[in-house]
Coordinates of C-alpha atoms and ligand atoms in Angstrom, one line a residue:
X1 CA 59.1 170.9 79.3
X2 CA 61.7 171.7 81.6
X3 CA 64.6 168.6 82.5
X4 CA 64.4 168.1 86.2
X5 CA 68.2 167.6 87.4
X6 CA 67.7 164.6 88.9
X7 CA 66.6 163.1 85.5
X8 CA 70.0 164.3 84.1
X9 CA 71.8 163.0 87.0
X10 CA 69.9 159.4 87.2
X11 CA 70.8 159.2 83.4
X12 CA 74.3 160.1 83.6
X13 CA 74.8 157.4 86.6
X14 CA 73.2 154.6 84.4
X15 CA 75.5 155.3 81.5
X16 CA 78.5 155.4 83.6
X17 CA 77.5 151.8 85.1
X18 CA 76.9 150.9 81.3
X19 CA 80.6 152.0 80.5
X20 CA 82.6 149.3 80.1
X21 CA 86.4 150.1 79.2
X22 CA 88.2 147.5 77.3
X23 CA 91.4 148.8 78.4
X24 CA 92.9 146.4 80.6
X25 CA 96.5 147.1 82.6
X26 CA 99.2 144.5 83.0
X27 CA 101.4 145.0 86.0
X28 CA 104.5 143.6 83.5
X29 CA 108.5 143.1 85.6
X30 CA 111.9 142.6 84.9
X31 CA 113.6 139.3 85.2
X32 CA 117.0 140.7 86.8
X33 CA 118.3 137.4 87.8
X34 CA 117.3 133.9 85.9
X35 CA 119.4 130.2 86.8
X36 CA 118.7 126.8 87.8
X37 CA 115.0 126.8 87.8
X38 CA 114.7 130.1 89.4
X39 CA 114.4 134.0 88.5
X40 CA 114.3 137.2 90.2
X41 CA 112.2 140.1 88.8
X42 CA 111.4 143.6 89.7
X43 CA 108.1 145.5 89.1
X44 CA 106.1 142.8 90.2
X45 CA 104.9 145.0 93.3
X46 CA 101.6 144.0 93.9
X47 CA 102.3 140.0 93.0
X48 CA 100.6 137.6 95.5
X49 CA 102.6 134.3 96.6
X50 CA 101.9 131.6 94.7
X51 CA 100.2 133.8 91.9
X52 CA 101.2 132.6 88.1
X53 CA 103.4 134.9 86.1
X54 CA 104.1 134.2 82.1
X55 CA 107.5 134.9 80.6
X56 CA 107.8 136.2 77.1
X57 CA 109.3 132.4 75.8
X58 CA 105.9 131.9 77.2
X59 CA 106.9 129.2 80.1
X60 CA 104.8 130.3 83.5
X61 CA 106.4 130.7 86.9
X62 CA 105.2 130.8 90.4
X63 CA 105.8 133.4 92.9
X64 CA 107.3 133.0 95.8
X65 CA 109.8 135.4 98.0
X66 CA 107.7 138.7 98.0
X67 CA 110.4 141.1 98.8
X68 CA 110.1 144.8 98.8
X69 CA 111.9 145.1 95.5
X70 CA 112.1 142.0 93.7
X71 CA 109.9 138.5 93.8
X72 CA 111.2 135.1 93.4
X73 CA 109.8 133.2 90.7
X74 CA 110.2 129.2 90.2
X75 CA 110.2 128.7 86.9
X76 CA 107.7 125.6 86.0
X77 CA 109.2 124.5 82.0
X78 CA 111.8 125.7 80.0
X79 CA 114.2 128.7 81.3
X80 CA 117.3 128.4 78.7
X81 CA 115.9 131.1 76.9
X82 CA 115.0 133.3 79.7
X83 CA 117.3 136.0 79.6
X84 CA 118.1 139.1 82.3
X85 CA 116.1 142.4 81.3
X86 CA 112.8 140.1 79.8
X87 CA 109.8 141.3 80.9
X88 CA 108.0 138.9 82.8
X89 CA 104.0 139.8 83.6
X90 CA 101.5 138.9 86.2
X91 CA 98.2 136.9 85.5
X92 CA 96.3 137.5 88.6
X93 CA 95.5 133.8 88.7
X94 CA 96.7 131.3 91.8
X95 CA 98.3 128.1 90.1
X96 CA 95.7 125.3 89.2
X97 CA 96.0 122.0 87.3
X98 CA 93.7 120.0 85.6
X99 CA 91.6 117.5 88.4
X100 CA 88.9 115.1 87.2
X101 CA 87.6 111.7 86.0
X102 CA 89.3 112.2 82.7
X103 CA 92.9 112.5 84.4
X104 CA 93.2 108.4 85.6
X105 CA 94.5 105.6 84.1
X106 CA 96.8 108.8 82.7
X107 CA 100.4 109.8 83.4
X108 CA 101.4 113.5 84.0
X109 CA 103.8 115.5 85.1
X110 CA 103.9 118.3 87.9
X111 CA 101.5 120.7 85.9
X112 CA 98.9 117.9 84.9
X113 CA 100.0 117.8 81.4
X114 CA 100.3 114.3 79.6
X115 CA 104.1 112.4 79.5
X116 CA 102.1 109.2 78.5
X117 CA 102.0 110.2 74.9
X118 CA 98.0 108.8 74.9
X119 CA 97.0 112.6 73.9
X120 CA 95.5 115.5 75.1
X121 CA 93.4 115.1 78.5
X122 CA 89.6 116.8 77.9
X123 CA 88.6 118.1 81.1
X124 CA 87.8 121.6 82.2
X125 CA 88.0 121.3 85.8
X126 CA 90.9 122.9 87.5
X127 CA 91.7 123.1 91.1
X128 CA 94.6 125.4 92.8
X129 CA 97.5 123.4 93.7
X130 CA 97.7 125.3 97.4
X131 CA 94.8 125.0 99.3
X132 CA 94.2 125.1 103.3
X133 CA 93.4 121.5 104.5
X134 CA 90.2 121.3 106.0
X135 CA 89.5 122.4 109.7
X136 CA 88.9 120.8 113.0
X137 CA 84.7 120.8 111.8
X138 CA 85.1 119.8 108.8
X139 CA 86.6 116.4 109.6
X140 CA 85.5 112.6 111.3
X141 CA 88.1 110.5 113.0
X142 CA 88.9 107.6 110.8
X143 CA 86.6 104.4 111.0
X144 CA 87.1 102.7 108.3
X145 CA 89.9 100.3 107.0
X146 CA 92.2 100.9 104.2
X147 CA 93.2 97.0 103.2
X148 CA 97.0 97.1 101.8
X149 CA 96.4 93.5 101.4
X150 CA 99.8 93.1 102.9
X151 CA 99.9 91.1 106.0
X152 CA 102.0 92.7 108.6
X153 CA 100.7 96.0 107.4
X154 CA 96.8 94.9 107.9
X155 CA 97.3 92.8 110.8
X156 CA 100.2 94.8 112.6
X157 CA 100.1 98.3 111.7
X158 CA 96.7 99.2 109.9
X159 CA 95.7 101.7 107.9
X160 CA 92.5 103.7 108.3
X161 CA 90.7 105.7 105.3
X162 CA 91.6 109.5 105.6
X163 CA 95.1 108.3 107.7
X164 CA 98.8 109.7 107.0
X165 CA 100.8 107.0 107.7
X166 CA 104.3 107.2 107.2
X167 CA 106.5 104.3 105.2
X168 CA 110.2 105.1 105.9
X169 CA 113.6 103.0 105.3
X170 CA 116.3 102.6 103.8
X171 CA 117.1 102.8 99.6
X172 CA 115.9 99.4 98.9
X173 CA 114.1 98.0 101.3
X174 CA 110.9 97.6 99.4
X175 CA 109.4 100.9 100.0
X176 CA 108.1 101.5 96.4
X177 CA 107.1 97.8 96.2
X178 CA 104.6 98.6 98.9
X179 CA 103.1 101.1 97.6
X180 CA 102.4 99.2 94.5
X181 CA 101.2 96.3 96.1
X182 CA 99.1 98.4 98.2
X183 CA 97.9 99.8 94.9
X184 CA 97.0 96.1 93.5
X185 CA 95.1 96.0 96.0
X186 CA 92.5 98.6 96.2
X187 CA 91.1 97.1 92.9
X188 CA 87.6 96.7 93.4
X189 CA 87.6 98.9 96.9
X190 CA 85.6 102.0 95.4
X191 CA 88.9 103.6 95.7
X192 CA 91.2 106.1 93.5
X193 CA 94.8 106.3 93.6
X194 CA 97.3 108.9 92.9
X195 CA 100.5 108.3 92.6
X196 CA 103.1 111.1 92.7
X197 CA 106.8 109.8 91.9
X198 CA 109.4 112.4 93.0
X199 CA 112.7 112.0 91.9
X200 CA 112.6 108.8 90.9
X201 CA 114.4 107.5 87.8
X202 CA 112.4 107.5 84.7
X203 CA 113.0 103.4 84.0
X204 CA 111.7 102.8 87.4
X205 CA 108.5 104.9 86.8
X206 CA 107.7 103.4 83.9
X207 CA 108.0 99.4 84.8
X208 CA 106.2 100.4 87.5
X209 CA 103.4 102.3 85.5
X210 CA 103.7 98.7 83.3
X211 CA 102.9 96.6 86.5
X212 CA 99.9 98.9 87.4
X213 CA 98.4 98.6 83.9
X214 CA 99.1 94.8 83.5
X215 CA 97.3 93.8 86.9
X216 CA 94.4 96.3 85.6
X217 CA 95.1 99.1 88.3
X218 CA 95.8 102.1 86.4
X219 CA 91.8 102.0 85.9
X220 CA 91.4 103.9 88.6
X221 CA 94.9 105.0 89.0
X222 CA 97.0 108.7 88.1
X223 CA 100.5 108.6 88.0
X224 CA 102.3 112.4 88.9
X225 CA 106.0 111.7 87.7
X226 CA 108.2 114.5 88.5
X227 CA 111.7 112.6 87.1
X228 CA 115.4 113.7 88.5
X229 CA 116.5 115.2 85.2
X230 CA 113.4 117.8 86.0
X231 CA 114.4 121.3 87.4
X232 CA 114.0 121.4 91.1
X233 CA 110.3 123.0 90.9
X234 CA 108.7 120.1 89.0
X235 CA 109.9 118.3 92.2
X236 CA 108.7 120.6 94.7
X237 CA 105.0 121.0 93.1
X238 CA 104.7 117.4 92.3
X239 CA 103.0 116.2 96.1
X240 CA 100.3 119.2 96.2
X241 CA 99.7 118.7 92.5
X242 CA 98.6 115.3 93.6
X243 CA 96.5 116.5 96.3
X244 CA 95.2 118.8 94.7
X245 CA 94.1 115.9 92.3
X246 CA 92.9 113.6 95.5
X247 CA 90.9 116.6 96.5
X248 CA 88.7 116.8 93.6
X249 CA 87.2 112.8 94.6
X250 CA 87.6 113.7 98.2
X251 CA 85.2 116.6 98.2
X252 CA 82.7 114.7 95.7
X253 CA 82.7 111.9 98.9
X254 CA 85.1 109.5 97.3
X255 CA 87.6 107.5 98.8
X256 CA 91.3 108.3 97.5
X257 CA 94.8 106.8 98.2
X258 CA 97.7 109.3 97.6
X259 CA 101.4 107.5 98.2
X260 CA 104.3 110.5 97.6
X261 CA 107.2 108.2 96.6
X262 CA 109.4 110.4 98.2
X263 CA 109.4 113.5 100.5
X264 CA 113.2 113.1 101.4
X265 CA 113.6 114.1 97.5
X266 CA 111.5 116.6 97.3
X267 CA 112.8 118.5 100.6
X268 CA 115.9 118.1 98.7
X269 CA 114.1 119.7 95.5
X270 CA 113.1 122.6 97.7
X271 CA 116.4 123.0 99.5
X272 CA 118.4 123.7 96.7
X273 CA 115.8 126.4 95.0
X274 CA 115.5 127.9 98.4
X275 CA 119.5 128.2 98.4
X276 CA 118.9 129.8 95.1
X277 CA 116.2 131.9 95.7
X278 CA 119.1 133.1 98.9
X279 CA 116.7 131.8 101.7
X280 CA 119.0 131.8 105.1
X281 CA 119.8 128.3 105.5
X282 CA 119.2 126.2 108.8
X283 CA 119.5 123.0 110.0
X284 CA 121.2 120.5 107.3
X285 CA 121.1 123.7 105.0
X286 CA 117.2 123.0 104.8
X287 CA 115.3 126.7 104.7
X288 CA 113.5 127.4 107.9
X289 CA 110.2 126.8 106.7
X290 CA 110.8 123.1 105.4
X291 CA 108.3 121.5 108.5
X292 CA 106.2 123.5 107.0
X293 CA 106.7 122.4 103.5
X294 CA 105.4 118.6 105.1
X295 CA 102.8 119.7 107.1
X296 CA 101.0 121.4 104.9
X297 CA 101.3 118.8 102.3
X298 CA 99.6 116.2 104.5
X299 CA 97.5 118.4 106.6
X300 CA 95.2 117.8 103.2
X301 CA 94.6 114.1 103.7
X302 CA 91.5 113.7 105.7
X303 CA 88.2 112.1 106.7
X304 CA 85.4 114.4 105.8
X305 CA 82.8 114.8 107.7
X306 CA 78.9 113.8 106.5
X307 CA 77.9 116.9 105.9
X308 CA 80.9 117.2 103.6
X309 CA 79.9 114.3 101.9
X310 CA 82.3 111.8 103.8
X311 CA 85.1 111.2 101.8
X312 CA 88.6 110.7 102.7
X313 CA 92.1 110.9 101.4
X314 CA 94.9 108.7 102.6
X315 CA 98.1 109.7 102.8
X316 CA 101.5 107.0 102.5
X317 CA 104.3 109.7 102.4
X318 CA 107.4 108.1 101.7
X319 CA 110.8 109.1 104.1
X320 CA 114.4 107.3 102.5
X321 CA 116.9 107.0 105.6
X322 CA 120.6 107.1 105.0
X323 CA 122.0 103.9 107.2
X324 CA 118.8 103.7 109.6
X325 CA 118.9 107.0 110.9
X326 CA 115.3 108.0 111.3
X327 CA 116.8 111.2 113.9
X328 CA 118.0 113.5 111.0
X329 CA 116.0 116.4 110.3
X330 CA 113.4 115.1 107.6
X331 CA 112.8 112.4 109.1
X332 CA 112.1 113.0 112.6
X333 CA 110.0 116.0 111.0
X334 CA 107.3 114.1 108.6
X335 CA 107.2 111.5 111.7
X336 CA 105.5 113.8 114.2
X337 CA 103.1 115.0 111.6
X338 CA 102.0 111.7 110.7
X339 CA 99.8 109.4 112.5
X340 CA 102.3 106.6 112.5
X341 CA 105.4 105.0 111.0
X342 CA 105.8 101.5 109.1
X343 CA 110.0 101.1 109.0
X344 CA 111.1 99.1 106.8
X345 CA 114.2 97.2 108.1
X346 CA 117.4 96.8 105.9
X347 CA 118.8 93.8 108.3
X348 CA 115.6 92.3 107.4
X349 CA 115.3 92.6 104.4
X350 CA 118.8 91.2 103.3
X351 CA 118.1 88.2 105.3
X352 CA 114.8 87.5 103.2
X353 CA 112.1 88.6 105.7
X354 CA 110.2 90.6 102.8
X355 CA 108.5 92.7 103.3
X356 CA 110.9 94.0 106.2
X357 CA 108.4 95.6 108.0
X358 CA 109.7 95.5 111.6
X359 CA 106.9 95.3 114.1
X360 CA 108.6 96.6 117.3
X361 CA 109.2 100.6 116.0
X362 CA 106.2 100.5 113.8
X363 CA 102.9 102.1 114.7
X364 CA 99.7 102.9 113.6
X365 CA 98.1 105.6 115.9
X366 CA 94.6 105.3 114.8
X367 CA 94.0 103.0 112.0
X368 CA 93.0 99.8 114.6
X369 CA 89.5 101.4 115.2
X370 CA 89.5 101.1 111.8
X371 CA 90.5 97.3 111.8
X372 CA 87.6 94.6 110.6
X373 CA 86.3 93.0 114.2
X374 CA 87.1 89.4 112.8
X375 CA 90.9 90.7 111.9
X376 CA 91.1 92.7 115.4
X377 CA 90.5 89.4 116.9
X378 CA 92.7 87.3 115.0
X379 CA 95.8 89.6 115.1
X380 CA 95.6 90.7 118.6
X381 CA 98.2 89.0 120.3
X382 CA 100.6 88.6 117.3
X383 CA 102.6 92.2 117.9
X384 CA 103.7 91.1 121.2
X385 CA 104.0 87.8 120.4
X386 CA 106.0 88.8 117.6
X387 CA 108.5 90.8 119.8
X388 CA 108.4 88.6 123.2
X389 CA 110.1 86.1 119.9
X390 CA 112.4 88.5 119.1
X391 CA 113.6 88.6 122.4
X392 CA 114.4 85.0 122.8
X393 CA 116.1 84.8 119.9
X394 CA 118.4 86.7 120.9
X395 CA 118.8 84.7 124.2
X396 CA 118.5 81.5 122.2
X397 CA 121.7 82.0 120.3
X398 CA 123.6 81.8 123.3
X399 CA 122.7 78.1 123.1
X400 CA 121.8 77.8 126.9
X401 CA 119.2 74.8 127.3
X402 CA 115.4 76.2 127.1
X403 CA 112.5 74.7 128.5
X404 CA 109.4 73.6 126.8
X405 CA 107.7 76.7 127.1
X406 CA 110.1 78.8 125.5
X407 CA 111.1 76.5 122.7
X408 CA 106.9 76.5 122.0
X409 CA 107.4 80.3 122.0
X410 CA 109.8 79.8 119.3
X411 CA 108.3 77.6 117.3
X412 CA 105.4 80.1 117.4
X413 CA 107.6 83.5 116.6
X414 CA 109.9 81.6 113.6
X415 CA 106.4 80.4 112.3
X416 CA 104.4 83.9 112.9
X417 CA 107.8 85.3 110.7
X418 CA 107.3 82.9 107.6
X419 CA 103.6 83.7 107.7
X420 CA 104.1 87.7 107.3
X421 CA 106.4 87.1 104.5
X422 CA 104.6 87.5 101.4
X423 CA 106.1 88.1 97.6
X424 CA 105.5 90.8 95.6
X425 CA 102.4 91.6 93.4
X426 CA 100.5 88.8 95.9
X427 CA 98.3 91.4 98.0
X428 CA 96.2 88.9 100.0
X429 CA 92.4 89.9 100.3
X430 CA 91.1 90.4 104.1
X431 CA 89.2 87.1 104.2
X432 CA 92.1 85.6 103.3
X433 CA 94.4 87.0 106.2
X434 CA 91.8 86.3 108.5
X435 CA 91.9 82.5 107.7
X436 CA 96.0 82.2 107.7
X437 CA 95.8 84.8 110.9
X438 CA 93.7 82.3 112.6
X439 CA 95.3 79.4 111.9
X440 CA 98.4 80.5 113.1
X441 CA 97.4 82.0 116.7
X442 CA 95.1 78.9 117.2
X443 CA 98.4 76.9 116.9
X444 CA 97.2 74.9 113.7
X445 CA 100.6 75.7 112.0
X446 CA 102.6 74.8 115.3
X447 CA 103.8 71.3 113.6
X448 CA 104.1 72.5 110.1
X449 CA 107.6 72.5 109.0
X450 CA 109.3 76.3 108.5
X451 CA 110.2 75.2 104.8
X452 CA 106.1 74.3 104.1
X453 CA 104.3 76.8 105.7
X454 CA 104.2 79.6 102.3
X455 CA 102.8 76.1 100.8
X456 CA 100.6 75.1 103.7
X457 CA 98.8 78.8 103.5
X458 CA 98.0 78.6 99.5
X459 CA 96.6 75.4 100.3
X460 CA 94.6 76.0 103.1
X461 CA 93.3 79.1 101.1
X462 CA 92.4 77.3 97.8
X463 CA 90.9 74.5 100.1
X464 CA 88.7 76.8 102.4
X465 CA 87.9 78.6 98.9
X466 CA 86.5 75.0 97.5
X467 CA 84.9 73.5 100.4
X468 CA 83.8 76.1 102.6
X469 CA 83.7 79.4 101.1
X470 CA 80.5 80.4 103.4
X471 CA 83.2 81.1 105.9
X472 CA 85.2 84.1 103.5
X473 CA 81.6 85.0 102.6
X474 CA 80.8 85.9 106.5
X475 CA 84.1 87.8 107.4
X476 CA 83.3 90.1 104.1
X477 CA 79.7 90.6 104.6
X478 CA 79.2 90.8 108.7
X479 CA 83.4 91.9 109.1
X480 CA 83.3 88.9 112.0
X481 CA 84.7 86.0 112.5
X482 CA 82.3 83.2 111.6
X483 CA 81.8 80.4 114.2
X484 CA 84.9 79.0 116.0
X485 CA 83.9 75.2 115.5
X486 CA 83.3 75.8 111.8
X487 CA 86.7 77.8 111.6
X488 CA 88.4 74.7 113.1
X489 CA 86.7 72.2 111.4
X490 CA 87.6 73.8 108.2
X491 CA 90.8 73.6 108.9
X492 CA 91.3 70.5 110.5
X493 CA 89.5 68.8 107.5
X494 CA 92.1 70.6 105.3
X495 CA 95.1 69.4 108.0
X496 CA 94.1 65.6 107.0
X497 CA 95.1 66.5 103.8
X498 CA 97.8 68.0 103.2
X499 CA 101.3 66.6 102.9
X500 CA 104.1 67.8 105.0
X501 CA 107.2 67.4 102.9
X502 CA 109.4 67.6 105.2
X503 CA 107.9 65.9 108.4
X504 CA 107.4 62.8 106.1
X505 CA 110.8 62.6 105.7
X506 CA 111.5 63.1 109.6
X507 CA 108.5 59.6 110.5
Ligands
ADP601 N1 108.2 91.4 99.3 C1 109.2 91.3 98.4 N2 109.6 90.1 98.0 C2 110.6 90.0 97.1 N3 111.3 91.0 96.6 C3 111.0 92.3 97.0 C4 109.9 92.5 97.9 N4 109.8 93.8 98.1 C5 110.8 94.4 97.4 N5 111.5 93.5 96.7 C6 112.6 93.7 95.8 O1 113.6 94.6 96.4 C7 114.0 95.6 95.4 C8 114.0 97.0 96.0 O2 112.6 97.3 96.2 P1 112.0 98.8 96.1 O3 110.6 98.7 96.4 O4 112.4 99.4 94.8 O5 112.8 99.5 97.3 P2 112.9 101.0 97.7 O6 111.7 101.7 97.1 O7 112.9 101.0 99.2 O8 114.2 101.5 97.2 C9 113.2 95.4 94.2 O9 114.0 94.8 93.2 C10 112.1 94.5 94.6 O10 111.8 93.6 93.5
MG602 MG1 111.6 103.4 95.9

C-alpha cells in the first residue's frame, strides 16, 4: 500500500507538537556595580521593569533603570556578599508577595515574610506588588462612612470608605496616635486594616503592635514594618506591598483601611537609591518621577463599583512637616492627589488641644456625602462656629469690653474646643458623638464649667446608655437623629443630675 504524503506530513506535524524540549535558557548578567542597596548588571537585555532577578547568594532584586547596556537592580535582602563580576539571572516573573486571610493578625516585612517570630504564614495566594489602579468604570463615588471614632475627624473632616485622605503635621503631633486610634476603632466595622510602618523605629513599631493586640485589633489587622536600619528598598516597596495586600479584600468586595505611616520617609527611601542608581536629580534632589512615586501609590485606593463586587480601600497616607511648612515639595505633592488634608497643629498640640486637628486648613473633599444624616445634622454648624471662635479670641485678648453676644460666642467656641478633645485609645462610637455633638450645639453644655465638661460628657453617655438607650439604638439602626423632644428630654433628665463641681463652688 502506497504512503500518501500527506499522511507523512500530518504525522510528522503531530510529533513535532508532541516535542517537548526540556532545555530551558536563562538570560544570566553581570553585576558590574553593587552598593547601598543597589547594583548594576549587564546582559540583562531583554529584562522588564519591575521583573525579579536572583543573585547567586540567592537574595532577589527588582529591576528598575532599563538602559541600553546595563539595568538597575534594588536589591530586596542581603547584598554584603554580592560582589562585582557575579552573575545575576532573570526569572521572568513580576514581583508578588503573599496576600490573604492567613496574612492578619501577622507582622511582616516589605516582601510579606514573618518578623513576628509566630512562624511560617500558609497561604498560596500571591499578588504583584505593581498594579494599575482601577479605571474611571471600574469605580463609585464614595457613600459610605469610614468612623475614626475620633471626634473632630467624624464630625469635622470625615472620612468616606474608598477616600485618600491625607494626615500631615509635624514630628509629634499625634499622627501615629491617630492612626491607631482610628484602627481601635474599626473593630466590629466589617473592616481590615493594613498597616505599613515606614521608617519608623523598631521600639515604636512594636508598642504599637502591643496596643493593637491588647485592645483585640490585630484580629483583623497586618502590620508591613519596613524599620530605618532596613536598606532603602525595603522602604520604597513597603506602601505597594500593602496595597497590594488591601487589594486582595478589596477585589473579594471587602472593606479595607490602609494608613502608610509615612510617605515623607519613604520619598526619602527612594531619593537616595535613585541618587544611587545616578537618576538626574530635581527639585530638593528628589528624581523627577517622585509625583509619580505618590500617585500611583494611592491611585489604588478606591470604591469599586457593584459589578466589581463593591469594595473599597481607604487610604490615610501620612506627610511629616519640618516647622509647618506644608509648601515643600512632598508635601504640596501627596496634597493635590489626595481628596483632603487633616493638619495636625503643633501650637495646638503643646497647649493640650489633643488631638491638634486644626479645623480652619483641614478638609475633607468628599467624605460628608458619606456622613450619617443624624451626625450631618448635629455637626453642621460647628466648623464655622469653630473658626468665627477663633477669630474672637484673637480680638478678645486685646481685653476691649464685648457684648453679650460675643462673650455667648465664646463660651460656645472654648466649650466646642474641650468637647473635640479626646485621650488616646478612647475612639468614641458614632451614637455616641451624636449625643455629646447634640448637646453641645443645642446649648446644653453652655453653663457647664470648662474644667467639667470631659466629665459631664462620660456621664451623659453612661446615663443616656442606662436610661434611654432606644435613642443610640435609632441613630445606629435608621443613621437619624431620633425625635428632638426625646433627645432633650434625655438630656435635661440627666442635667438634674449631675453635679457641677465647680459652679457649686461659685452659688
Ligand atoms: N490625643 C492625645 N492625647 C494625649 N496624648 C497624645 C494624644 N495624641 C498623641 N499623644 C502623645 O503625643 C506623643 C506623640 O504622638 P505620635 O502619635 O507619636 O506623634 P507623631 O506620629 O506625629 O510623631 C505620644 O507620646 C502620644 O502618647
Ligand atoms: Mg508617628
Amino acid at each position: 500500500m502506497a504512503i500518501q504524503a500527506e499522511e507523512i506530513s500530518a504525522l510528522i506535524k503531530q510529533q513535532l507538537e508532541k516535542f517537548d524540549t526540556t532545555l530551558t535558557v536563562e538570560e544570566v548578567g553581570t553585576v558590574t556595580y553593587v552598593g547601598d542597596g543597589v547594583a548594576r548588571a549587564t546582559g540583562l537585555a531583554n529584562a522588564m521593569a519591575g521583573e525579579l532577578v536572583e543573585f547567586t547568594n540567592g537574595t532577589y532584586g527588582m529591576a528598575q533603570n532599563l538602559e541600553s547596556n546595563d539595568v538597575g537592580i534594588i536589591i530586596l535582602g542581603k547584598y554584603d556578599d554580592i560582589r562585582e563580576g557575579d552573575t545575576v539571572k532573570r526569572t521572568g516573573r513580576i514581583m508578588e508577595v503573599p496576600v490573604g486571610e492567613q496574612l492578619i493578625g501577622r507582622v511582616v516585612n516589605a516582601l510579606g515574610q514573618p518578623i513576628d517570630g509566630l512562624g511560617e504564614i500558609k497561604t498560596d495566594k500571591t499578588r504583584p506588588v505593581e498594579v494599575k489602579a482601577p479605571g474611571v468604570m471600574q469605580r463609585k463615588s464614595v457613600s459610605e462612612p469610614l468612623q475614626t471614632g475620633i471626634k473632630a475627624i467624624d464630625a469635622l473632616v470625615p472620612i468616606g470608605r474608598g477616600q485618600r485622605e491625607l494626615i500631615i503635621g509635624d514630628r509629634k503631633t499625634g499622627k501615629t496616635s491617630l492612626a491607631i486610634d482610628t484602627i481601635l476603632n474599626q473593630k466590629d466595622q466589617n473592616m481590615i486594616v493594613i498597616y505599613v510602618a515606614i521608617g519608623q523605629k523598631d521600639s515604636t513599631v512594636r508598642t504599637q503592635v502591643e496596643t493593637l493586640r491588647q485592645m483585640g485589633a490585630l484580629d483583623y489587622t497586618i502590620v508591613v514594618n519596613a524599620g530605618p536600619s532596613e536598606p532603602a528598598p525595603m522602604l520604597y516597596l513597603a506602601p505597594y506591598v500593602g496595597a497590594a495586600m488591601g487589594e486582595e479584600f478589596m477585589y473579594n468586595g471587602k472593606h479595607v483601611l490602609i494608613v502608610y505611616d509615612d510617605l515623607s520617609k519613604q520619598a526619602t527611601a527612594y531619593r537616595e537609591l535613585s541618587l544611587i542608581l545616578r537618576r538626574p536629580p530635581g527639585r530638593e534632589a528628589y528624581p523627577g518621577d517622585v509625583f509619580y512615586l505618590h500617585s500611583r501609590l494611592l491611585e489604588r485606593a478606591a470604591k469599586l463599583s457593584d459589578e466589581l463586587g463593591g469594595g473599597s480601600m481607604t487610604a490615610l497616607p501620612f506627610i511629616e512637616t519640618q516647622a509647618g511648612d506644608v509648601s515643600a515639595y512632598i508635601p504640596t505633592n501627596v496634597i493635590s492627589i489626595t481628596d483632603g488634608q487633616i493638619f495636625l497643629d503643633a501650637d495646638q498640640f503643646y497647649a493640650g488641644v489633643r488631638p491638634a486637628i486644626d479645623a480652619g486648613t483641614s478638609v475633607s473633599r468628599v467624605g460628608g456625602d458619606a456622613q450619617i444624616k443624624a451626625m450631618k445634622k448635629v455637626a453642621g454648624t460647628l466648623r464655622l462656629d469653630l473658626a468665627s471662635y477663633r477669630e474672637l479670641e484673637s480680638f478678645a485678648q486685646f481685653g476691649s469690653d464685648l457684648d453679650a453676644a460675643t462673650q455667648a460666642k465664646l463660651a460656645r467656641g472654648r466649650r466646642t474646643v474641650e468637647i473635640l478633645k479626646q485621650p488616646l485609645n478612647k475612639p468614641m462610637p458614632v451614637q455616641q458623638q451624636v449625643l455629646v455633638l447634640y448637646a453641645l450645639t443645642h446649648g446644653y453644655i453652655d453653663d457647664v464649667a470648662v474644667e467639667d465638661i470631659q466629665r459631664f460628657q462620660d456621664e451623659l453617655i453612661a446615663y443616656v446608655d442606662a436610661n434611654a438607650a432606644d435613642l443610640y439604638k435609632t441613630i445606629v439602626e435608621t443613621k437619624s437623629l431620633p425625635e428632638e423632644a426625646d433627645m432633650n428630654q434625655a438630656i435635661e433628665s440627666f442635667k438634674a443630675t449631675f453635679a457641677s463641681s465647680v459652679s457649686d463652688e461659685q452659688e
